[in-house]
Short mmCIF file of C-alpha atoms in Angstrom, two decimals:
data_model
loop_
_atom_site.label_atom_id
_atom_site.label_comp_id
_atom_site.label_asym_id
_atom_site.label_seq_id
_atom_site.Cartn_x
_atom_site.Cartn_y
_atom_site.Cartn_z
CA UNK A 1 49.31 31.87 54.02
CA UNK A 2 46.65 31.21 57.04
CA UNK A 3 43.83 29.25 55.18
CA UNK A 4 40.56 30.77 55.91
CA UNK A 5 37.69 29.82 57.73
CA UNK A 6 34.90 27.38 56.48
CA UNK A 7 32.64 26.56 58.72
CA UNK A 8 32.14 28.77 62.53
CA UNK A 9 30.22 26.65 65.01
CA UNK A 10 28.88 28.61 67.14
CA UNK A 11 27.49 27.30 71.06
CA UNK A 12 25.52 29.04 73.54
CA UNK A 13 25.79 28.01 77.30
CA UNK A 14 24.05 28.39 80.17
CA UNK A 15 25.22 25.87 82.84
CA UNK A 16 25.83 23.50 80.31
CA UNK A 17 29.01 22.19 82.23
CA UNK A 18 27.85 18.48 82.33
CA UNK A 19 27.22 17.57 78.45
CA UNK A 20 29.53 20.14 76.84
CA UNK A 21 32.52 17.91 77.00
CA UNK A 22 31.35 15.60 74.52
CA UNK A 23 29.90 18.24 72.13
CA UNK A 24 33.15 20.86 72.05
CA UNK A 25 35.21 17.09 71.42
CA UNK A 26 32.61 15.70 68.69
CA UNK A 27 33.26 19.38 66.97
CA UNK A 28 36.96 19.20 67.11
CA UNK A 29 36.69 15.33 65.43
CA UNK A 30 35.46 16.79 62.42
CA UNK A 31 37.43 15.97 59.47
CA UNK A 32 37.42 17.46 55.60
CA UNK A 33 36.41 20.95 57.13
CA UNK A 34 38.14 23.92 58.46
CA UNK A 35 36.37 24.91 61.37
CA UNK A 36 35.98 27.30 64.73
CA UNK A 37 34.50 27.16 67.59
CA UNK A 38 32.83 30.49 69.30
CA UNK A 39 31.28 29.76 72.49
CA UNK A 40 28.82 32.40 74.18
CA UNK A 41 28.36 31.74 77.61
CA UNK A 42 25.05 33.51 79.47
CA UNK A 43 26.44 34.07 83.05
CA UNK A 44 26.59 30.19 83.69
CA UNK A 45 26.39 29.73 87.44
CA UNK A 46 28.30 26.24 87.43
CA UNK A 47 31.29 27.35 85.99
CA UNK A 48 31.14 26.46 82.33
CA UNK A 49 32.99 29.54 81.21
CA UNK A 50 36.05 28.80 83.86
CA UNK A 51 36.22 25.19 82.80
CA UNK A 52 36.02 25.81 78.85
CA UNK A 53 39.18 28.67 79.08
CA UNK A 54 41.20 25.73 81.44
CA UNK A 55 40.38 22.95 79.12
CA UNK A 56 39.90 24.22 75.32
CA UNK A 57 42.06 27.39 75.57
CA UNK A 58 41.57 27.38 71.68
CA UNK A 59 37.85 28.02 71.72
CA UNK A 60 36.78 31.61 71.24
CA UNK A 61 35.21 32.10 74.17
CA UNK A 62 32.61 35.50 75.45
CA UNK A 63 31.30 35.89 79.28
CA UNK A 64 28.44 37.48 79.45
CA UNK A 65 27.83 39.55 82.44
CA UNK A 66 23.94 38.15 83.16
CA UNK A 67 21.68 36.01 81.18
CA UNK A 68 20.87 37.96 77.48
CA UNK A 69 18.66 34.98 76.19
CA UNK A 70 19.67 32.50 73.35
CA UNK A 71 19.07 34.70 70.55
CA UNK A 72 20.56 37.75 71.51
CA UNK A 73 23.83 35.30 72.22
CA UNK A 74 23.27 33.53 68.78
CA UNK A 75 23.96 37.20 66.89
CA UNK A 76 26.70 37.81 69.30
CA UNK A 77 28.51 34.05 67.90
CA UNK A 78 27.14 35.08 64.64
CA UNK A 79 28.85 38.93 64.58
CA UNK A 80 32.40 37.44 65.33
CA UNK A 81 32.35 34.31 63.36
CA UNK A 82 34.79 34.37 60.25
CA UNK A 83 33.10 31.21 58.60
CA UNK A 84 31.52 31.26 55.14
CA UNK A 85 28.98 28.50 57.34
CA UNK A 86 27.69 29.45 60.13
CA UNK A 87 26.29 26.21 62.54
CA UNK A 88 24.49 26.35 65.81
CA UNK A 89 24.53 23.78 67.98
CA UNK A 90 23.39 23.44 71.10
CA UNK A 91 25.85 22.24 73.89
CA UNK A 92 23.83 18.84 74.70
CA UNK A 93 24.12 17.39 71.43
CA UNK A 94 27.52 16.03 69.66
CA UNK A 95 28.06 14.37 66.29
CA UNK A 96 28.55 10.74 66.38
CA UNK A 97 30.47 10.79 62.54
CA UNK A 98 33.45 12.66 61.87
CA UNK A 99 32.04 14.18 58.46
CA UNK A 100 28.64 15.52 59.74
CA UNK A 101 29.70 18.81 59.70
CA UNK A 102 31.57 18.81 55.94
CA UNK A 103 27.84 16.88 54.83
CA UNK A 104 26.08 19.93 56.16
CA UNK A 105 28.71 22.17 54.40
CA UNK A 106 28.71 20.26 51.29
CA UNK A 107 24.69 20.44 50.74
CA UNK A 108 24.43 24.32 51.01
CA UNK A 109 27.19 25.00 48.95
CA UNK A 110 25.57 22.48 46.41
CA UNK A 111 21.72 24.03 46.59
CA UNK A 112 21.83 27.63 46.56
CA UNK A 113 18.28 27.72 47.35
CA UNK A 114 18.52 26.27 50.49
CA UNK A 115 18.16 28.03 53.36
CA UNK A 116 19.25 26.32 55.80
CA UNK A 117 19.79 22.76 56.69
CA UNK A 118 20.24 20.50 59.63
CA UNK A 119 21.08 17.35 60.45
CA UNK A 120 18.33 13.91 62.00
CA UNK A 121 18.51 13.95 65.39
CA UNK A 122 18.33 10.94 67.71
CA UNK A 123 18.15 10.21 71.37
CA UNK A 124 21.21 9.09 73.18
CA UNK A 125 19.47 5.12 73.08
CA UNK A 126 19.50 5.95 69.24
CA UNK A 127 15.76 6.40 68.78
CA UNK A 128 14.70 9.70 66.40
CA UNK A 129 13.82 12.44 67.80
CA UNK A 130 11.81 15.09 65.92
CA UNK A 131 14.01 17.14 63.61
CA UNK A 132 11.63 18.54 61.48
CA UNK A 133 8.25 20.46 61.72
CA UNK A 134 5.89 20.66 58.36
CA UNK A 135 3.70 23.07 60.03
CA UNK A 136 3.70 26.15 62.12
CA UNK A 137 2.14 25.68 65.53
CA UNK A 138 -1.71 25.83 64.85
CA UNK A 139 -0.95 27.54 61.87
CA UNK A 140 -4.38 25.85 60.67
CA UNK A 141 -6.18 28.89 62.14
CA UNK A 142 -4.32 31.77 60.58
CA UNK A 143 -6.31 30.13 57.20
CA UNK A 144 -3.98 30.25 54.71
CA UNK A 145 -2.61 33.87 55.86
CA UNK A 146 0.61 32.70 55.65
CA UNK A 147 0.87 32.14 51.81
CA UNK A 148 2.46 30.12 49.91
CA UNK A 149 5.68 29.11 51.18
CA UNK A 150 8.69 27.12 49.00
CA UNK A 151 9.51 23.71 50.47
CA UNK A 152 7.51 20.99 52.53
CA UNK A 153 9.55 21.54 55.39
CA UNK A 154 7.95 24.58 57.88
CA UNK A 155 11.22 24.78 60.66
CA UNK A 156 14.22 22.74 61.67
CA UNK A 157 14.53 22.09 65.20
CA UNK A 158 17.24 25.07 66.54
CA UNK A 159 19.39 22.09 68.61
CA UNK A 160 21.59 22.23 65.19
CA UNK A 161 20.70 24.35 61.89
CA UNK A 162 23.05 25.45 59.57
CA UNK A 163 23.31 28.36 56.99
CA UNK A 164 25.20 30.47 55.03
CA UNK A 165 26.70 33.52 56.81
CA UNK A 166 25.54 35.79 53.77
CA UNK A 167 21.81 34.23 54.17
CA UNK A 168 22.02 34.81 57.89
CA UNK A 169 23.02 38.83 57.54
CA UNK A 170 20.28 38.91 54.85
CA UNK A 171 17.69 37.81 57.10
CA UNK A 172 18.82 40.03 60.39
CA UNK A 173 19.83 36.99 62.52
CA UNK A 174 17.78 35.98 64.94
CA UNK A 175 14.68 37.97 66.52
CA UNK A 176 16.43 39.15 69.69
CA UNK A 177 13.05 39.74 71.03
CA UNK A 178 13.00 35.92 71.56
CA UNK A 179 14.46 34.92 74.93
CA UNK A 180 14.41 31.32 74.83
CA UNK A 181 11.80 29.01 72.60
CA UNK A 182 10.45 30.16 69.37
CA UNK A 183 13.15 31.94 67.72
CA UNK A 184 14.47 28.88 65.60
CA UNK A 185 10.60 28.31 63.78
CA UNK A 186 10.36 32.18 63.27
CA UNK A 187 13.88 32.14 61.70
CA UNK A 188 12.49 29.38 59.18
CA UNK A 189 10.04 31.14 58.62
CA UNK A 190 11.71 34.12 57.77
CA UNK A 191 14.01 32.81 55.68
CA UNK A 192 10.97 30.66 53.73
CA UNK A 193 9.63 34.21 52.99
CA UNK A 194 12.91 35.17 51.05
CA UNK A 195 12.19 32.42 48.86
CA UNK A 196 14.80 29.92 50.57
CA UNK A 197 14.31 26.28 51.36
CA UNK A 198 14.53 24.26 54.60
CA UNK A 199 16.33 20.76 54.56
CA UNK A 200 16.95 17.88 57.16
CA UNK A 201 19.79 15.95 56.08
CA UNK A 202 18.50 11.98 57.22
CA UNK A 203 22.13 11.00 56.26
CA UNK A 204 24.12 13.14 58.93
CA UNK A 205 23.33 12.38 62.47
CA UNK A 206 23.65 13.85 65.61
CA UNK A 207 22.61 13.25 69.45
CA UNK A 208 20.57 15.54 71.08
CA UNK A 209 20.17 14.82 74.63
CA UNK A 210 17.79 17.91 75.46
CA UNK A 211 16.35 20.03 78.34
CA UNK A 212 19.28 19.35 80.04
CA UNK A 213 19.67 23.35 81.05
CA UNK A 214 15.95 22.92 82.49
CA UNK A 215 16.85 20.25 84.76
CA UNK A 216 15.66 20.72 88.23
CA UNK A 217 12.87 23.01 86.57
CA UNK A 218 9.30 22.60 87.87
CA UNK A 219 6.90 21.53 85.22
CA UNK A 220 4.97 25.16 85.04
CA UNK A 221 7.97 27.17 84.93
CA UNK A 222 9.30 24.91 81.64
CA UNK A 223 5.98 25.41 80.40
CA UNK A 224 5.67 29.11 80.94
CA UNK A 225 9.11 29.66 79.23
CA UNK A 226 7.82 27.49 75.89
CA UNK A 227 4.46 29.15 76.02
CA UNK A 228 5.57 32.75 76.24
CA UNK A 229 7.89 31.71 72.86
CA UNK A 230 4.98 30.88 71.17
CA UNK A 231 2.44 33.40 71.87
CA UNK A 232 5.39 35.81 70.27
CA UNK A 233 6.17 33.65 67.52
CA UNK A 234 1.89 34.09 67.35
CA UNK A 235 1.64 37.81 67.28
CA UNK A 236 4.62 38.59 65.14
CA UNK A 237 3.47 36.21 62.14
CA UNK A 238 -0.32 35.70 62.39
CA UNK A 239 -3.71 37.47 62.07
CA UNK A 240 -5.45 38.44 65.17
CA UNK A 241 -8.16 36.51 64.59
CA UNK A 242 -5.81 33.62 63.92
CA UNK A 243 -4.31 34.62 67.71
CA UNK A 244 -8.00 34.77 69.08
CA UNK A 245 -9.35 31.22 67.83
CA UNK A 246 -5.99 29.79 69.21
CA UNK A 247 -6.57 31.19 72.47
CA UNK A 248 -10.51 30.21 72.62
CA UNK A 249 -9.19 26.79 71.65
CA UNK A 250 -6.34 26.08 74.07
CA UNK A 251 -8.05 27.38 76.88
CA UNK A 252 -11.18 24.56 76.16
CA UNK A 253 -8.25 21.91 75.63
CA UNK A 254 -6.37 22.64 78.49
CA UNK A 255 -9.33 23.58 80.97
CA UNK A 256 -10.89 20.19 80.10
CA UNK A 257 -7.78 18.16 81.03
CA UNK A 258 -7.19 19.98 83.99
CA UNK A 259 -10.51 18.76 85.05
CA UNK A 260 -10.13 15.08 83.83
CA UNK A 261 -6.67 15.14 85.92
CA UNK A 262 -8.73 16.38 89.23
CA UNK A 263 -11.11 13.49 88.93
CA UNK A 264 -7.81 11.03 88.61
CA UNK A 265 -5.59 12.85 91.29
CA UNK A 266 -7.63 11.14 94.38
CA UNK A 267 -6.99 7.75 92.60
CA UNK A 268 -3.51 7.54 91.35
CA UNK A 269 -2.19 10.51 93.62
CA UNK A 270 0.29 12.90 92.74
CA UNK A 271 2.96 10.95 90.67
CA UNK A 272 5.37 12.55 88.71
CA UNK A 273 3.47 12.04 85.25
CA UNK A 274 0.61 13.70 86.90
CA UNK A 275 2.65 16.69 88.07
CA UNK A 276 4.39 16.74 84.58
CA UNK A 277 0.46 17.43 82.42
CA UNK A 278 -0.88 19.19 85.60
CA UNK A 279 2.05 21.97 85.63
CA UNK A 280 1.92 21.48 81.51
CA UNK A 281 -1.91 22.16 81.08
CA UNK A 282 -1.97 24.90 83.84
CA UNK A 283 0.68 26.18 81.99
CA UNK A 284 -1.41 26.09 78.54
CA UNK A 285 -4.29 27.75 80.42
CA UNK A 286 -2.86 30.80 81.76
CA UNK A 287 -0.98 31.66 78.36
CA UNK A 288 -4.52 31.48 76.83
CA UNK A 289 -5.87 33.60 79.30
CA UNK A 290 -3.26 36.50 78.16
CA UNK A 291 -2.19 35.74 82.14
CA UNK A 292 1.50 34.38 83.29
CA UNK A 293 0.13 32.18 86.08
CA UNK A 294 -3.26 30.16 86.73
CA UNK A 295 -3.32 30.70 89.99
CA UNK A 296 -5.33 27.30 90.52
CA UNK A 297 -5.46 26.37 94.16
CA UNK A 298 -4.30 23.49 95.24
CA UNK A 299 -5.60 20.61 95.17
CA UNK A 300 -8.42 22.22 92.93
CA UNK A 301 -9.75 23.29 89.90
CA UNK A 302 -10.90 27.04 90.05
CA UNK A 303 -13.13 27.22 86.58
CA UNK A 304 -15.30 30.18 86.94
CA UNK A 305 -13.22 32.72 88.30
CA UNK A 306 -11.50 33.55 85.10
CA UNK A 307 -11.94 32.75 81.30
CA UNK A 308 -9.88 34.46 77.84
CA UNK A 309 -10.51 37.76 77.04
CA UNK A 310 -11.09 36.74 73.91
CA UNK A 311 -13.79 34.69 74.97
CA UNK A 312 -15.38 38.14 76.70
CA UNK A 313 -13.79 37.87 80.42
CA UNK A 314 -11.75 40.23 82.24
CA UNK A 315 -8.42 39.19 83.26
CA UNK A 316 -7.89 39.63 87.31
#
């Protein structure tokens, strides 16, 4: 008799062809576990899909047509996955230890009140990176509107979470109306609200290499994507006036170090750090503004011709 399934790992790509070698190999080292691997490739232009069928014909594999978003592929995995676990992991990370994955298995079959779990994640030099959040993004203005929650932990980072496949049909998945960014803290949050418990295991370990599918992106654009994650995450979860203050106070942030970084930018010039907070803050601004871009000039600040409608301006 065919032993079942334990544990379905479950990867989303999106030209993710030059770290997914070590993360489908890490999988396949895992020991003590009986494990898949479902891979849901969005369109990759680079030939991910191709190159995963030639080299791990045992991999379930799916080809999307175009580009559905992360979360939308996440419930695809999560549909055909015949695992009592379900993990998602993001193609640039792998697992350094050949039990990480039977650790993650072990805990939530151990705590049934945990909701999910996930593992410490460290940069490829083997510093930490964050795993964890204990707080919403500027939850501080929704004022307590959130309630009282079970657990210290607010969201695990979505580069590797784990969770039952019962928990994960009992909470719907993941928001599909999430395209990329966002839709791993509203899961946790989600899954908070049905009473459930969020834990980072510090014992397991895994390297997370990250952005590596926004390579080549200009700083705004990265921005834009995060930003338009977290104004939904916003308006899903907290009060308006919550959404207002957030908006009145980002726009002062960000309009203030635009301004600081025109004073520098005739000193230091236009180096790639610069670039990096002037594309990030720009970014920031226009999200603020309810607007998708700036539309600073260059070279320029342009304060005056615009400001939040919730701070009483029109938007152009």
């Amino acid at each position: 008799m065919r032993e079942s399934i334990e544990v379905s790992a479950i990867l989303v790509t999106y030209n993710s062809r030059p770290v997914l070698d070590g993360c489908l190999r890490s999988l396949q080292a895992q020991e003590g576990i009986r494990l898949e691997i479902l891979v849901v490739d969005n369109a990759s232009g680079d030939g991910t899909a191709d190159w995963i069928a030639g080299k791990f014909p045992e991999i379930r594999l799916w080809r999307n047509p175009e580009n559905i978003g992360f979360a939308r592929a996440c419930n695809q995995g999560m549909r055909a996955a015949r695992g009592e676990i379900l993990l998602f992991v993001n193609p640039d990370l792998r697992f350094p230890d050949s039990d990480a994955v039977a650790r993650l298995a072990a805990s939530l079959r151990a705590d049934r009140s945990l909701g999910a779990v996930g593992p410490a994640l460290y940069e490829e030099g083997g510093s930490r990176q964050p795993s964890t959040a204990r707080a919403y993004p500027n939850e501080r203005w929704t004022r307590g509107a959130l309630g009282i929650l079970p657990g210290e932990l607010a969201a695990l980072l979505g580069a590797c979470l784990a969770l039952r496949s019962a928990t994960a049909s009992r909470v719907g998945g993941f928001d599909e109306d999430f395209f990329l960014y966002g839709e791993d803290q509203d899961l946790c949050l989600r899954l908070r609200r049905l009473g459930l418990r969020l834990a980072c295991l510090t014992e397991v370990r895994a390297v997370h290499i990250g952005r590596h599918s926004e390579e080549g992106t200009n700083p705004r654009a990265y921005w834009q994507k995060k930003l338009a994650g977290e104004y939904l995450f916003y308006r899903k979860h907290y009060p308006a006036r919550a959404l207002r203050w957030i908006r009145i106070s980002q726009w002062v942030k960000s309009s203030w170090e635009l301004f600081l970084l025109g004073l520098v930018w005739p000193i230091a010039g236009r180096t790639s750090a610069w670039k990096e907070r002037w594309g990030k803050y720009g970014a920031i601004r226009a999200a603020a503004a309810g607007r998708r871009e700036v539309g600073l000039k260059k070279g320029m600040l342009s304060f005056g011709h615009w400001q939040p409608a919730a701070l009483g301006g029109a938007r152009e």
